[in-house]
Short mmCIF file of C-alpha atoms in Angstrom, two decimals:
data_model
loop_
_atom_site.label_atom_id
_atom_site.label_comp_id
_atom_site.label_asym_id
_atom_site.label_seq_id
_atom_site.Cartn_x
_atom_site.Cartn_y
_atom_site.Cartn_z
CA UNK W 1163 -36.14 -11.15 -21.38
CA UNK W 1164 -36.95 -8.67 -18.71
CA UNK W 1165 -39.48 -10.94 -16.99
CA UNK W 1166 -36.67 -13.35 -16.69
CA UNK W 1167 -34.05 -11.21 -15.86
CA UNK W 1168 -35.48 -8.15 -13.80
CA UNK W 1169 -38.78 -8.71 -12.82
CA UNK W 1170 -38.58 -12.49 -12.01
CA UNK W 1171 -34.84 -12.54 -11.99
CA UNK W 1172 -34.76 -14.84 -8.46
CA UNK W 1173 -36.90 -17.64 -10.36
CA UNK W 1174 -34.01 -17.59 -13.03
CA UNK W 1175 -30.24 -19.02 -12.19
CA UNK W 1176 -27.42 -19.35 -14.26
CA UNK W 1177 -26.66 -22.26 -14.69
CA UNK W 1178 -22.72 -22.11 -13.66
CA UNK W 1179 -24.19 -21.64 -9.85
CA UNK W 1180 -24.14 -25.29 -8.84
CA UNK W 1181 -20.08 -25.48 -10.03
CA UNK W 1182 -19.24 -21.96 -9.91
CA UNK W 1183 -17.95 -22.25 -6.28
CA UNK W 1184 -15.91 -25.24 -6.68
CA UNK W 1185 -14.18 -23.25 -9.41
CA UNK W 1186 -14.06 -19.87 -7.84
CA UNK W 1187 -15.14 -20.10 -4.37
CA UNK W 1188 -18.22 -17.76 -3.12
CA UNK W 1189 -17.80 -15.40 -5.75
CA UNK W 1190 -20.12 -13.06 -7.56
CA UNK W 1191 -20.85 -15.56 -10.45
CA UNK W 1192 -21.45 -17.99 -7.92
CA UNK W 1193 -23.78 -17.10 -5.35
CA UNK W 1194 -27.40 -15.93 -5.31
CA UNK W 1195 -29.82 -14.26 -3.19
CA UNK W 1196 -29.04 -11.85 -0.05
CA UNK W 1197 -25.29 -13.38 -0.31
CA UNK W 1198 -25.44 -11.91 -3.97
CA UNK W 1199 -26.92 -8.48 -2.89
CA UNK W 1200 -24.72 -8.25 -0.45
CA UNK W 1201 -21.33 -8.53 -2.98
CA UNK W 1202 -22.51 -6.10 -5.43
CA UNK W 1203 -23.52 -3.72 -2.82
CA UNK W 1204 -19.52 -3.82 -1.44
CA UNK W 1205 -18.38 -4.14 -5.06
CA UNK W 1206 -20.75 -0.77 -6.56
CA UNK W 1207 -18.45 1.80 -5.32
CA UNK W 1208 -15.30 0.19 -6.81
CA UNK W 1209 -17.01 0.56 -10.10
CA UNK W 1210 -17.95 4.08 -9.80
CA UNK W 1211 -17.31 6.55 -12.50
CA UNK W 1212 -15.15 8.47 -9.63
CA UNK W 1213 -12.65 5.53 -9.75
CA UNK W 1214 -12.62 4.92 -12.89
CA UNK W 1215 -11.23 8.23 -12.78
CA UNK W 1216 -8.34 7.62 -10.52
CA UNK W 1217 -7.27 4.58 -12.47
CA UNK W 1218 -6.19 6.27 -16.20
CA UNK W 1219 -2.32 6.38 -15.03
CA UNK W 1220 -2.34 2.56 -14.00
CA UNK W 1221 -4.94 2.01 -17.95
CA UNK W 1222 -1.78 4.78 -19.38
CA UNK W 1223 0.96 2.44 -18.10
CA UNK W 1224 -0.12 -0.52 -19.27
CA UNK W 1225 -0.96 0.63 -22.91
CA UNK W 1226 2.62 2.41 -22.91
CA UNK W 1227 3.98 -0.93 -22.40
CA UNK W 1228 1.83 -2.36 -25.22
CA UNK W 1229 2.85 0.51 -27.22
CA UNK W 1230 6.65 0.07 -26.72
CA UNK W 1231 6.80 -3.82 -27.46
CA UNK W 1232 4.65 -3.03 -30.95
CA UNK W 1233 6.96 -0.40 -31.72
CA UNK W 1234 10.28 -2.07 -31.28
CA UNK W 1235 8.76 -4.66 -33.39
CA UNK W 1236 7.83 -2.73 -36.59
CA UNK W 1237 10.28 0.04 -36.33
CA UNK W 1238 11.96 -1.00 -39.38
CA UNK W 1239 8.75 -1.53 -41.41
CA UNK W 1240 5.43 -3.47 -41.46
CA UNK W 1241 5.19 -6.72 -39.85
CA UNK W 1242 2.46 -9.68 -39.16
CA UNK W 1243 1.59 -9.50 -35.87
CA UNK W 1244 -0.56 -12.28 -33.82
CA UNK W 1245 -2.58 -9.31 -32.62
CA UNK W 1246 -5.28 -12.08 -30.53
CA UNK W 1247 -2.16 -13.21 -27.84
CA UNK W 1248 -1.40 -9.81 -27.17
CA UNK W 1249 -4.93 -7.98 -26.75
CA UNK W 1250 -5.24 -10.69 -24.04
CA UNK W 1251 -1.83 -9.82 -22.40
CA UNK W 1252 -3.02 -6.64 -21.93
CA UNK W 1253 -6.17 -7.20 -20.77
CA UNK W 1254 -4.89 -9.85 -18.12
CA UNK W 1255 -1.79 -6.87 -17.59
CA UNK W 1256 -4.63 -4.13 -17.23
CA UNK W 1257 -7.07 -6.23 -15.15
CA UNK W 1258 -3.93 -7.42 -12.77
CA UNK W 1259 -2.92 -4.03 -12.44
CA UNK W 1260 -5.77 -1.60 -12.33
CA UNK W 1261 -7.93 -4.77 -10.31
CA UNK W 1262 -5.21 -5.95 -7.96
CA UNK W 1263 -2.55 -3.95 -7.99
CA UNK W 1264 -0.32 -6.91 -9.26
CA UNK W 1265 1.67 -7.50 -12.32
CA UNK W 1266 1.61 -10.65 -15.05
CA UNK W 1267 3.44 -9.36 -17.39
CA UNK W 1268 6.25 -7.67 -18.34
CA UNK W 1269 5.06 -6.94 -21.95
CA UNK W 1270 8.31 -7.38 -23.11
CA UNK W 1271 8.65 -10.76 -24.51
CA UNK W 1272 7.54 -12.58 -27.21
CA UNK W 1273 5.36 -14.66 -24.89
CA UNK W 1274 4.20 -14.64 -21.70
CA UNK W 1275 6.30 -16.20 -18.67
CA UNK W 1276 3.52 -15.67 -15.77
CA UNK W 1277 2.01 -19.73 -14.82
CA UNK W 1278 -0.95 -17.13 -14.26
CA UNK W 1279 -1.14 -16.36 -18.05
CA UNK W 1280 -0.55 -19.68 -19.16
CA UNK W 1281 -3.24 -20.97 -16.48
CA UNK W 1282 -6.33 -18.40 -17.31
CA UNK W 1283 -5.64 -19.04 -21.16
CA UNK W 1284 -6.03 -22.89 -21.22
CA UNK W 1285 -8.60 -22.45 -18.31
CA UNK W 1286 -11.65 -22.06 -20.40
CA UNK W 1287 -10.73 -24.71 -23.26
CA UNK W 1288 -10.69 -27.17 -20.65
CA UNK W 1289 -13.62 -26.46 -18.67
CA UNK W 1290 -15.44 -26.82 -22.19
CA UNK W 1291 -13.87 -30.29 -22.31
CA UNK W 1292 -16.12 -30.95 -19.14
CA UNK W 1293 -19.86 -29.05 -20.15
CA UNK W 1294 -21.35 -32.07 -19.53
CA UNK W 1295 -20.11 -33.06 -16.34
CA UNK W 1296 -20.53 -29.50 -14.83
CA UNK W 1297 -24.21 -28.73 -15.92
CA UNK W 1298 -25.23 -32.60 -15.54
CA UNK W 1299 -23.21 -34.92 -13.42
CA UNK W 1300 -22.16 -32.21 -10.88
CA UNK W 1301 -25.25 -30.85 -10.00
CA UNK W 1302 -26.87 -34.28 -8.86
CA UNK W 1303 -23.26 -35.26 -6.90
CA UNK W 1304 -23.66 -32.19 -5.11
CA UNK W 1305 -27.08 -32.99 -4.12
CA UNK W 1306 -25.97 -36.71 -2.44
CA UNK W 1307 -22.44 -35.75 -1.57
CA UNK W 1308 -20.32 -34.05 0.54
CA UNK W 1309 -17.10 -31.96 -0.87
CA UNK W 1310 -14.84 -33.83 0.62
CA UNK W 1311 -16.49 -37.11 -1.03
CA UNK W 1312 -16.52 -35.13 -4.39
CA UNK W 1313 -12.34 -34.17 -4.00
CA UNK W 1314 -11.59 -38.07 -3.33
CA UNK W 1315 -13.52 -39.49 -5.99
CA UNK W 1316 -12.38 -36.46 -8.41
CA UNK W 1317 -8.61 -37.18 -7.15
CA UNK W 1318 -8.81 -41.44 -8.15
CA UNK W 1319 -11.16 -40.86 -11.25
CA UNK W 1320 -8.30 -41.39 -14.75
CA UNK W 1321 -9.86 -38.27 -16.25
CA UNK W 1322 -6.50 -35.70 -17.15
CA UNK W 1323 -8.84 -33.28 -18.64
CA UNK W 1324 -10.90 -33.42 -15.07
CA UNK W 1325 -7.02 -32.76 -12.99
CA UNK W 1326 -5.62 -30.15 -15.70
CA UNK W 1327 -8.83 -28.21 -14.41
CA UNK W 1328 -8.49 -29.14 -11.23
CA UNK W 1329 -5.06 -28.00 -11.31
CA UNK W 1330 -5.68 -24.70 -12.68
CA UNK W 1331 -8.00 -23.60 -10.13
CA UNK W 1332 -6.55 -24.69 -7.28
CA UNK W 1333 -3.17 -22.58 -8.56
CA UNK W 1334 -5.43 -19.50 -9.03
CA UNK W 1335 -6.50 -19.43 -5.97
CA UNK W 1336 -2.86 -20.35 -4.02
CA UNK W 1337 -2.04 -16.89 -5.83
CA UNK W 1338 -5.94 -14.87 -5.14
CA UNK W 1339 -4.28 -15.85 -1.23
CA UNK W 1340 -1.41 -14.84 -1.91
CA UNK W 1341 -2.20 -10.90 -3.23
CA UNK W 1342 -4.71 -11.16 -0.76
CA UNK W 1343 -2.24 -11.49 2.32
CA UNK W 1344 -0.26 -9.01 0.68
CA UNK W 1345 -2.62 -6.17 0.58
CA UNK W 1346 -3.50 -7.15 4.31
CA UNK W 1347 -0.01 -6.84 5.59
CA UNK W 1348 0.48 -3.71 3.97
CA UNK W 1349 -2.94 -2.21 5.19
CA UNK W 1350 -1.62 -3.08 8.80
CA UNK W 1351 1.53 -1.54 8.27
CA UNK W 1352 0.14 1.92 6.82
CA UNK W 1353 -1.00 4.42 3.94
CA UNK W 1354 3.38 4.66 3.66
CA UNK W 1355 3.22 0.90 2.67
CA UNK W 1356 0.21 0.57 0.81
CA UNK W 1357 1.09 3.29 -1.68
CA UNK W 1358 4.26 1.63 -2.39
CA UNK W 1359 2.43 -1.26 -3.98
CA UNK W 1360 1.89 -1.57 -7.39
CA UNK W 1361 -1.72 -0.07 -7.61
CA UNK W 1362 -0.52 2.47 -4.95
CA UNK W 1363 -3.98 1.47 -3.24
CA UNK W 1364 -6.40 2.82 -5.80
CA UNK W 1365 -6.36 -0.80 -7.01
CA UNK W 1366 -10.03 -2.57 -7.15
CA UNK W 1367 -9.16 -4.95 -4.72
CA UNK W 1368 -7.63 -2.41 -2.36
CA UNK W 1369 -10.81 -0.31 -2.61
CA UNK W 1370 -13.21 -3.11 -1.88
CA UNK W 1371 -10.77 -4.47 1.40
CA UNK W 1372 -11.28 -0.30 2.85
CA UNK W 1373 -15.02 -0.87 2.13
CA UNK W 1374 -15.10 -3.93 3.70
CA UNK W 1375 -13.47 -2.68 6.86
CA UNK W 1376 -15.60 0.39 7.76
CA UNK W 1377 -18.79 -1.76 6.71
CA UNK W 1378 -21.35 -2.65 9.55
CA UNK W 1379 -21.53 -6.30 10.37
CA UNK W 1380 -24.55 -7.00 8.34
CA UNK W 1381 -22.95 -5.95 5.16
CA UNK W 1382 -19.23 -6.88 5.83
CA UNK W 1383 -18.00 -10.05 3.43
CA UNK W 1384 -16.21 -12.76 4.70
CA UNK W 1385 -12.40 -13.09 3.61
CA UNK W 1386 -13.43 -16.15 1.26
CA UNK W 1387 -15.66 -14.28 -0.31
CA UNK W 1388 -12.88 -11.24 -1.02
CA UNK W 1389 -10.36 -13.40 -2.20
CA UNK W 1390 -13.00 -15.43 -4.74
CA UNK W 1391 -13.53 -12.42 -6.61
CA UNK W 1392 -9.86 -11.86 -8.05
CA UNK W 1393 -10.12 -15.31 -10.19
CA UNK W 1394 -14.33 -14.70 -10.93
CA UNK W 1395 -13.07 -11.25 -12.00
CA UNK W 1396 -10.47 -12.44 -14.36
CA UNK W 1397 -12.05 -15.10 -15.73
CA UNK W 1398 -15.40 -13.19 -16.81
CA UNK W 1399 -12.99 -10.17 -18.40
CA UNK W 1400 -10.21 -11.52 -19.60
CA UNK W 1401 -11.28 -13.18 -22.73
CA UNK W 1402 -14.48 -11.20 -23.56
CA UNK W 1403 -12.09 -8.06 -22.98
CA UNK W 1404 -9.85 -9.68 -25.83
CA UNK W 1405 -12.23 -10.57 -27.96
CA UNK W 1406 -13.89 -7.03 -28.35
CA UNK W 1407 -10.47 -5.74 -28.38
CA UNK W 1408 -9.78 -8.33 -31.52
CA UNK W 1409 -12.92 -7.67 -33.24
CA UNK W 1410 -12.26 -3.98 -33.25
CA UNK W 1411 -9.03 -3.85 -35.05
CA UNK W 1412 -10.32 -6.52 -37.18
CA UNK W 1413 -12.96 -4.28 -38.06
CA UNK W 1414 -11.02 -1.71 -38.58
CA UNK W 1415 -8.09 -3.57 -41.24
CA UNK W 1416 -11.56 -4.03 -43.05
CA UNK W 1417 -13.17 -0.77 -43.30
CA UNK W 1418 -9.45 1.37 -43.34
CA UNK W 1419 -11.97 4.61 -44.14
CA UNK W 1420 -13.08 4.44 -40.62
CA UNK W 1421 -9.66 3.56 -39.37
CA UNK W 1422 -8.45 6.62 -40.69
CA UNK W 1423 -11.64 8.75 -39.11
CA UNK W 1424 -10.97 7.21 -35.61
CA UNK W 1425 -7.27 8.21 -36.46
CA UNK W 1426 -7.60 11.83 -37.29
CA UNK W 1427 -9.92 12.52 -34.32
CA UNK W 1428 -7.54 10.80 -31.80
CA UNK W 1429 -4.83 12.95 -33.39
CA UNK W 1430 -7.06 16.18 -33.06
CA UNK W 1431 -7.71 15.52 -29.65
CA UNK W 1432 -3.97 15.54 -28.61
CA UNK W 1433 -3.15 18.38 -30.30
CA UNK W 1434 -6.20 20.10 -28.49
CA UNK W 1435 -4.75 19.10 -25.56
CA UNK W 1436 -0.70 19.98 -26.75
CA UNK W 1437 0.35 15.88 -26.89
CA UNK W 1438 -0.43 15.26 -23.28
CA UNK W 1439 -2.53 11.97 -22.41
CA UNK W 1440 -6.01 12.19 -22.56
CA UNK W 1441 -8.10 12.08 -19.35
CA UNK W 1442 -10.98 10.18 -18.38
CA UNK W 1443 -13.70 12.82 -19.54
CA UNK W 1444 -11.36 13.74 -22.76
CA UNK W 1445 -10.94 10.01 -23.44
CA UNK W 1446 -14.58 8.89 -22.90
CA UNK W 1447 -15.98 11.96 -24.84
CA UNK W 1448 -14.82 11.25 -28.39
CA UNK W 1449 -17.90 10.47 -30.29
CA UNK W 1450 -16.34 8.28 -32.86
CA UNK W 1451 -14.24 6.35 -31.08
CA UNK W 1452 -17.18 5.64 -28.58
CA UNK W 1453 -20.10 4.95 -31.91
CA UNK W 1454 -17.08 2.37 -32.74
CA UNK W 1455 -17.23 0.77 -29.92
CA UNK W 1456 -20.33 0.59 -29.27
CA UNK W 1457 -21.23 -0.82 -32.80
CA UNK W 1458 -18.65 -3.41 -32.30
CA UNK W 1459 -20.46 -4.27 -29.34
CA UNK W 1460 -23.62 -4.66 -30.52
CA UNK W 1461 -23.44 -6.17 -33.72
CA UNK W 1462 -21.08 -8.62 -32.63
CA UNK W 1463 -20.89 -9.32 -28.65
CA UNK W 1464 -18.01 -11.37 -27.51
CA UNK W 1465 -20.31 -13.58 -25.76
CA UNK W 1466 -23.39 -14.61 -27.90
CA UNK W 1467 -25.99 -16.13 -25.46
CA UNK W 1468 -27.31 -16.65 -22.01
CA UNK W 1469 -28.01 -19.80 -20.35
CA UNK W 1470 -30.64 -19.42 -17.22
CA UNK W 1471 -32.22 -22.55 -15.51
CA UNK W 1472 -36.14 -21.67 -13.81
CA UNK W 1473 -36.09 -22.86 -10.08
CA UNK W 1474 -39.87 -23.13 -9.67
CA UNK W 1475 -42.65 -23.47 -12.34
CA UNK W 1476 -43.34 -19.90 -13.85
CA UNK W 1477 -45.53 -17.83 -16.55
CA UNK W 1478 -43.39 -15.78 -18.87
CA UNK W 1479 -45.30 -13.76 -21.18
CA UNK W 1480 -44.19 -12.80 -24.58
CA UNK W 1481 -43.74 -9.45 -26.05
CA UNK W 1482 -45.17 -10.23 -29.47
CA UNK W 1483 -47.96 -12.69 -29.46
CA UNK W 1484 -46.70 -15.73 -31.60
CA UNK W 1485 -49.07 -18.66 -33.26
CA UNK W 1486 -48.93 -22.07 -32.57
CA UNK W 1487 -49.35 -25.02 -34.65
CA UNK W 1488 -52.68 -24.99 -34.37
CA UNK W 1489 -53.20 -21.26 -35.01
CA UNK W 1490 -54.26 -19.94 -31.61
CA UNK W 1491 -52.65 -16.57 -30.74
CA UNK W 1492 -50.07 -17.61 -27.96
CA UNK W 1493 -49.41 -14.54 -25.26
CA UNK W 1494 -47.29 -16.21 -22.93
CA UNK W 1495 -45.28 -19.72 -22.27
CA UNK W 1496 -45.28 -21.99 -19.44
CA UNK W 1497 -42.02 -22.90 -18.26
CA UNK W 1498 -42.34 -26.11 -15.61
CA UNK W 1499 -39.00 -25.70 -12.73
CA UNK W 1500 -35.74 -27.24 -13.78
CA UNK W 1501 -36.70 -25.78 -17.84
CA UNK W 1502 -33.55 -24.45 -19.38
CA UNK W 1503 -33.67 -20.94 -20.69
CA UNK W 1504 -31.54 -19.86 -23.76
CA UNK W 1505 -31.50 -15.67 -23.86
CA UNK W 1506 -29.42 -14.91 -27.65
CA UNK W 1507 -27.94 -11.57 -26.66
CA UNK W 1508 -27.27 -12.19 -30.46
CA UNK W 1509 -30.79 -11.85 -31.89
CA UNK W 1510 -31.33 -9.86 -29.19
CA UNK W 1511 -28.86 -6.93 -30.39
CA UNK W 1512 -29.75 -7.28 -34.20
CA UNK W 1513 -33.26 -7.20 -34.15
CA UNK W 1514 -34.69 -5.23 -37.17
CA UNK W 1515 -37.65 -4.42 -36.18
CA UNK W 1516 -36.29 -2.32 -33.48
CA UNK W 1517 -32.99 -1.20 -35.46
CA UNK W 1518 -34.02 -1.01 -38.83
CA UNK W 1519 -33.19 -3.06 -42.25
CA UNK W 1520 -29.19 -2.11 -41.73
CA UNK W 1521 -29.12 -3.87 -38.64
CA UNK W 1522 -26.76 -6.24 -40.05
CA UNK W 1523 -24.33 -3.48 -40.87
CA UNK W 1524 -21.59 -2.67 -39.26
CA UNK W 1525 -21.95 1.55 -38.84
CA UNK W 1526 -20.94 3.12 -36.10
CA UNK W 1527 -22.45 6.27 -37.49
CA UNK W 1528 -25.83 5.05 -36.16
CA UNK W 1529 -24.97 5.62 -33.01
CA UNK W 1530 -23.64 9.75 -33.95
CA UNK W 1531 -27.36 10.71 -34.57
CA UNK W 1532 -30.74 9.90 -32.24
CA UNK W 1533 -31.52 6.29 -32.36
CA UNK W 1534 -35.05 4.54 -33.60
CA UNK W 1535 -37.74 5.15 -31.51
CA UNK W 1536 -38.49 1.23 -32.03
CA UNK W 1537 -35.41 0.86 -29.68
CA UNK W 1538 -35.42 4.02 -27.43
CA UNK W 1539 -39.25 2.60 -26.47
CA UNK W 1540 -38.56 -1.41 -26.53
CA UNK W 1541 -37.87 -1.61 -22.73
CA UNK W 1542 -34.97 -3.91 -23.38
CA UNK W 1543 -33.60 -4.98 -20.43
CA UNK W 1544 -29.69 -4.54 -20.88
CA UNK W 1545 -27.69 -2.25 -18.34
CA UNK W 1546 -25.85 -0.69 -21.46
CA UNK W 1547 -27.13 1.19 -24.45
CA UNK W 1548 -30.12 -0.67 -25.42
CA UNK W 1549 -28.07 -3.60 -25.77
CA UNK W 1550 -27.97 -7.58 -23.87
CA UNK W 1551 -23.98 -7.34 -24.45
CA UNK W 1552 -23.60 -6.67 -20.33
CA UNK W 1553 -26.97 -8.44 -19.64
CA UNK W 1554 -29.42 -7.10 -17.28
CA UNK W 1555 -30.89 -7.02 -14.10
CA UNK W 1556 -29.55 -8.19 -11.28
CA UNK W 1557 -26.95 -10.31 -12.62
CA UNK W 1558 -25.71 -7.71 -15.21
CA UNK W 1559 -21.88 -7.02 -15.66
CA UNK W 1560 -20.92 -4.99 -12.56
CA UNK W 1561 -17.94 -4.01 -14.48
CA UNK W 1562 -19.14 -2.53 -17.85
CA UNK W 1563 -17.87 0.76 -17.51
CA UNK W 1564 -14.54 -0.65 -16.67
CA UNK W 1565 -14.79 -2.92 -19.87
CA UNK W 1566 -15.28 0.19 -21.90
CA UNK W 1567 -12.58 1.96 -20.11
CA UNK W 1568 -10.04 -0.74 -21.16
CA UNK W 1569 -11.33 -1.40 -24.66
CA UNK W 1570 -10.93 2.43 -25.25
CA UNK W 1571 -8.09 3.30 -23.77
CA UNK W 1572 -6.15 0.50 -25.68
CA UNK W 1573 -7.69 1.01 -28.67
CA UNK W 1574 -7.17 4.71 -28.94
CA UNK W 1575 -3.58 3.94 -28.47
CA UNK W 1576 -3.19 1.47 -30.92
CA UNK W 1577 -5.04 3.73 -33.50
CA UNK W 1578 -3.13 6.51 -32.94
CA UNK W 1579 0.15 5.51 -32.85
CA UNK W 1580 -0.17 2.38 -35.67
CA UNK W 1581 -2.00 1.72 -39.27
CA UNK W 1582 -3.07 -2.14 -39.26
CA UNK W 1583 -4.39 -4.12 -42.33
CA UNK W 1584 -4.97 -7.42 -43.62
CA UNK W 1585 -2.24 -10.24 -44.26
CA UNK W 1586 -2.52 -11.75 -47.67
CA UNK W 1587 -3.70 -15.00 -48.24
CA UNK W 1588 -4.84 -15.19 -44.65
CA UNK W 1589 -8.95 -15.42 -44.26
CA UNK W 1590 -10.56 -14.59 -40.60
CA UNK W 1591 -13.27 -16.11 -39.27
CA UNK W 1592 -14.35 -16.14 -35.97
CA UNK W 1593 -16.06 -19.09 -34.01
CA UNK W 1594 -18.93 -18.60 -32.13
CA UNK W 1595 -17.86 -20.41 -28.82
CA UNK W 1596 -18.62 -19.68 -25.57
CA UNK W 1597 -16.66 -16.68 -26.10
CA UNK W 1598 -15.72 -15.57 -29.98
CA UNK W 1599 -12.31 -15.89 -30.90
CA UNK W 1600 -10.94 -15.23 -34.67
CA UNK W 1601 -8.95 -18.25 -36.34
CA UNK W 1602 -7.23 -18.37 -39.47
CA UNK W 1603 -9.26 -20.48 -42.57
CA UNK W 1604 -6.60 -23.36 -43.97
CA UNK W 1605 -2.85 -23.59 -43.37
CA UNK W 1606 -0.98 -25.49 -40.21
CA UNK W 1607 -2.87 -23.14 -38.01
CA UNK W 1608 -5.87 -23.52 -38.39
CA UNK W 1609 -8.64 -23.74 -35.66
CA UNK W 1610 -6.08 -22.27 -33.33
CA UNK W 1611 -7.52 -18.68 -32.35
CA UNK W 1612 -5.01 -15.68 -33.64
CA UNK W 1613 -5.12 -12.61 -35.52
CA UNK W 1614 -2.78 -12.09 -37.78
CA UNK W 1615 -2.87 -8.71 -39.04
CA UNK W 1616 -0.05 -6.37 -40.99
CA UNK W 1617 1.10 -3.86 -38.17
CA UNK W 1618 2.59 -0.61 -39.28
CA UNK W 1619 3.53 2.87 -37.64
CA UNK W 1620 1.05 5.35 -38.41
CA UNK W 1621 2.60 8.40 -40.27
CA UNK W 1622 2.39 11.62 -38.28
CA UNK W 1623 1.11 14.76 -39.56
#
């Protein structure tokens, strides 16, 4: 793994690169090389720890949304709660907000009203609907035709599935333009007028158009490349966001002990701090609620595996010799070029020989005392914890520590201020797409992702 992704990371692509920027234009999913450099070096600072900082009262406003449309709906006693469709509202709600400094949701409603939230959730579905067109058929019409040639032919072809998706992205980006103009026209008009927007400036997009300005010329991205990164942004964290966000509570309706322990030291904190909202530090400093999350996020990873596609013919040596059929001791693999790479970040993060025999446990205790040595020594490429969840290398997830961010600021919330548990009669199981989602075993419903779970008000002290 880290000969593929770090230390011959350039001989690796994903494989999304030949569609990604029909989808989402030029952005950082999408491109490669100095082009790719070049993005995360103008996207880095909007990622720093500083402004992550800055953001907690846009992460505090969305969550006391969340908080108020729970409450109003179990104020007069438990109630089963589709708990999937709203962790995604308020990741989309947290991502628009804190990322753009634009709203999708009023988090009022039953369900959501935005074409935006409609749009991102049937987005993936439906680009699954085309795998092998994208990673087969596209890849060789890019190679003999021009775009314009692809539209036409895409445009005549009888293939709904092919114009729903079609339809989608071309609507995502109408509105990426649209934000995009926005924030311009403010920044022309002043500080006076930027502050009056809805992430009063301190928004990532905002951030990344001031470092884009005072850039030199060599480092300064091109508009297009700006305005791809709102829908390549929201479509990597929307979903995964959810997901962990699901498979958290779900967790927790299971194990109620440690629902309780996450509870009391949420409560404690508050109190140390007389009821007032916790801050960044504060927030990011509770051991438990961070050994949860980072359990959750090992053991089970919203996204299970990595595809990668070798550009040239390469030598990837193994880090335990295997045997092959014929018994010889095998120390490394040829790949020839076009060979298609399958990384498990699965396997990768449940590995007993470098976690132990309780690696298939869920404890988030492990993570409250020093780790194996098997581990701390392994040299495993991820950007987070020991872990593949945020990949590694170059291509890792530039915005991990925002992930975290949202996952505990929501969760903390949620915790605190409500006791969830399991319905009756209602069995979970999650499928191992491209991204997991839970879905309910049997009854009308079934195969259609949702979380039912019994929603309460926690009792105060």
């Amino acid at each position: 793994m880290h000969h593929i992704l770090v230390k011959d990371g350039a001989l690796f692509q994903p494989h999304r690169i030949e569609s990604g920027p029909l989808l989402f234009g030029n952005g950082l999913l999408s491109t490669i090389g100095e082009q790719h450099r070049k993005q995360r070096k103008m996207l880095n600072p909007v990622f720093s720890i500083a402004h992550m900082r800055s953001m907690m009262p846009i992460f505090n406003n969305v969550v006391d949304q969340l908080r108020n449309a729970l409450t109003e709906r179990v104020q007069n006693g438990a109630r089963e709660i589709d708990l999937l469709g709203w962790m995604a509202r308020t990741a989309l709600e947290l991502i628009g907000q804190s990322g753009f400094g634009y709203s999708f949701d009023n988090m009022v409603d039953d369900v959501p009203r935005h074409e935006y939230s409609i749009v991102i959730k049937d987005l993936a579905p439906a680009l699954a609907r085309l795998a092998f067109a994208r990673f087969y058929l596209l890849p060789l019409a890019l190679k003999i035709l021009p775009t314009y040639a692809l539209t036409f032919i895409m445009n005549i072809t009888p293939w709904k599935s092919l114009h729903d998706v079609r339809d989608m992205v071309n609507y995502m980006h109408e509105l990426s333009v649209e934000v995009y103009e926005e924030k311009k026209c403010a920044f022309e008009e002043g500080d006076e007028a930027v502050v009056k927007q809805i992430g009063k400036g301190k928004d990532l997009l905002s951030i990344m158009m001031k470092e884009n300005r005072k850039a030199d010329s060599e480092d300064k991205l091109e508009e297009a490349e700006i305005i791809a990164q709102m829908s390549t942004f929201i479509f990597a964290a929307m979903d995964t966001t959810s997901s962990g966000l699901s498979r958290i509570l779900h967790l927790l309706t299971l194990h109620p002990e440690i629902q309780d322990k996450m509870r009391d030291e949420l409560i404690a904190a508050r109190r140390e701090h007389q009821g007032s909202q916790l801050s960044y530090d504060d927030l990011v400093g509770l051991p438990y609620l961070d050994a949860v999350c980072r359990e959750t996020l090992r053991l089970y990873a919203p996204v299970s595996s990595l595809l990668r596609k070798s550009t040239e013919d390469a030598i990837v040596p193994l880090s335990r010799p295997v045997r092959d059929a014929d018994g010889n001791e095998v120390t490394e693999i040829f790949l020839p070029k076009a060979t298609t790479v399958m990384i498990s970040i699965m396997n990768a993060n449940r590995d007993p020989k470098l976690w132990g025999p309780d690696v298939l446990e869920w404890k988030p205790e492990r993570w409250l005392s020093p780790l194996p040595e098997a581990i701390m020594n392994s040299k495993m490429p991820g950007v987070y914890s020991h872990l593949m969840t945020f990949n590694g290398g170059s291509r890792s997830c530039i915005g991990f520590k925002f992930s975290q961010l949202e996952m505990k600021v929501v969760i903390a919330m949620l915790v605190e201020n409500f006791k969830f548990s399991t319905s009756q009669n209602k069995e979970i199981f999650w499928q191992m797409s491209g991204i997991a989602s839970p879905v309910v075993v049997g009854g009308s419903n079934s195969g259609h992702p949702q979380l039912p779970l019994i929603v309460e008000l926690a009792k105060g002290d």
